[in-house]
């Protein structure tokens, strides 16, 4: 049974009460990313009584499943949320390529390539870059890639796809960060400030 997305989205944004502006921004970012444990611990640290909305709990669950390597269960939860998300070509290719990364640890190279060929079909031509990246990993760099980093990367992507699918707006913290970077770039071109990266590296 599919869960009506609009009902969840309407309850996603909730007042943060007496939190300071900065704490609100940080908490909003954690919520936006679907960081369940971080949100829970942050709320406890601030002695905040907060009821997490259903959509956030589902996004957090999907993230946790992906980061633990339980990709098939994550797909089930994603389909329960909205089956159209997994049917999106980009989502499907991202998840399928990640499955191939996971299979590398239990299958030989020939079996993994066969899986990818059968699962992607003609999509392999449309998403050539993703396939090339995986084949490069498989052939040249398999011992240097941390599978956990790949899981986190996929979890981030799926979370954004979910938010994009429900037309969620950029959260306020990301807007502020982008604004700061944009202004810094403009000022740098006017030679009024050094580059942000250079300032960070200054002793």
mmCIF file of N, CA and C in Angstrom, residues 178-191 193-196:
data_model
loop_
_atom_site.group_PDB
_atom_site.id
_atom_site.type_symbol
_atom_site.label_atom_id
_atom_site.label_comp_id
_atom_site.label_asym_id
_atom_site.label_seq_id
_atom_site.Cartn_x
_atom_site.Cartn_y
_atom_site.Cartn_z
ATOM 1 N N UNK A 178 25.029 28.541 0.493
ATOM 2 C CA UNK A 178 25.210 28.890 -0.914
ATOM 3 C C UNK A 178 25.337 30.398 -1.085
ATOM 4 N N UNK A 179 24.551 31.148 -0.292
ATOM 5 C CA UNK A 179 24.627 32.599 -0.373
ATOM 6 C C UNK A 179 25.974 33.126 0.070
ATOM 7 N N UNK A 180 26.508 32.544 1.154
ATOM 8 C CA UNK A 180 27.823 32.960 1.654
ATOM 9 C C UNK A 180 28.903 32.685 0.617
ATOM 10 N N UNK A 181 28.865 31.472 0.038
ATOM 11 C CA UNK A 181 29.870 31.102 -0.963
ATOM 12 C C UNK A 181 29.777 32.008 -2.180
ATOM 13 N N UNK A 182 28.543 32.305 -2.619
ATOM 14 C CA UNK A 182 28.355 33.167 -3.781
ATOM 15 C C UNK A 182 28.906 34.562 -3.518
ATOM 16 N N UNK A 183 28.577 35.119 -2.354
ATOM 17 C CA UNK A 183 29.062 36.457 -2.016
ATOM 18 C C UNK A 183 30.578 36.474 -1.885
ATOM 19 N N UNK A 184 31.123 35.406 -1.300
ATOM 20 C CA UNK A 184 32.577 35.326 -1.137
ATOM 21 C C UNK A 184 33.266 35.291 -2.494
ATOM 22 N N UNK A 185 32.671 34.560 -3.446
ATOM 23 C CA UNK A 185 33.255 34.486 -4.786
ATOM 24 C C UNK A 185 33.241 35.852 -5.465
ATOM 25 N N UNK A 186 32.136 36.580 -5.288
ATOM 26 C CA UNK A 186 32.030 37.915 -5.887
ATOM 27 C C UNK A 186 33.069 38.847 -5.287
ATOM 28 N N UNK A 187 33.202 38.807 -3.954
ATOM 29 C CA UNK A 187 34.168 39.669 -3.280
ATOM 30 C C UNK A 187 35.598 39.300 -3.651
ATOM 31 N N UNK A 188 35.848 38.001 -3.824
ATOM 32 C CA UNK A 188 37.193 37.563 -4.198
ATOM 33 C C UNK A 188 37.588 38.131 -5.553
ATOM 34 N N UNK A 189 36.621 38.156 -6.472
ATOM 35 C CA UNK A 189 36.912 38.680 -7.806
ATOM 36 C C UNK A 189 37.244 40.166 -7.752
ATOM 37 N N UNK A 190 36.732 40.839 -6.713
ATOM 38 C CA UNK A 190 37.013 42.267 -6.561
ATOM 39 C C UNK A 190 38.280 42.498 -5.742
ATOM 40 N N UNK A 191 38.956 41.386 -5.384
ATOM 41 C CA UNK A 191 40.210 41.449 -4.634
ATOM 42 C C UNK A 191 40.057 42.086 -3.252
ATOM 43 N N UNK A 193 38.743 40.232 -0.644
ATOM 44 C CA UNK A 193 38.956 39.158 0.310
ATOM 45 C C UNK A 193 39.741 38.048 -0.368
ATOM 46 N N UNK A 194 40.482 37.288 0.449
ATOM 47 C CA UNK A 194 41.164 36.117 -0.096
ATOM 48 C C UNK A 194 40.159 35.010 -0.288
ATOM 49 N N UNK A 195 40.561 34.014 -1.054
ATOM 50 C CA UNK A 195 39.678 32.879 -1.307
ATOM 51 C C UNK A 195 39.364 32.150 -0.006
ATOM 52 N N UNK A 196 38.121 31.636 0.106
ATOM 53 C CA UNK A 196 37.677 30.950 1.321
ATOM 54 C C UNK A 196 38.618 29.807 1.684
#
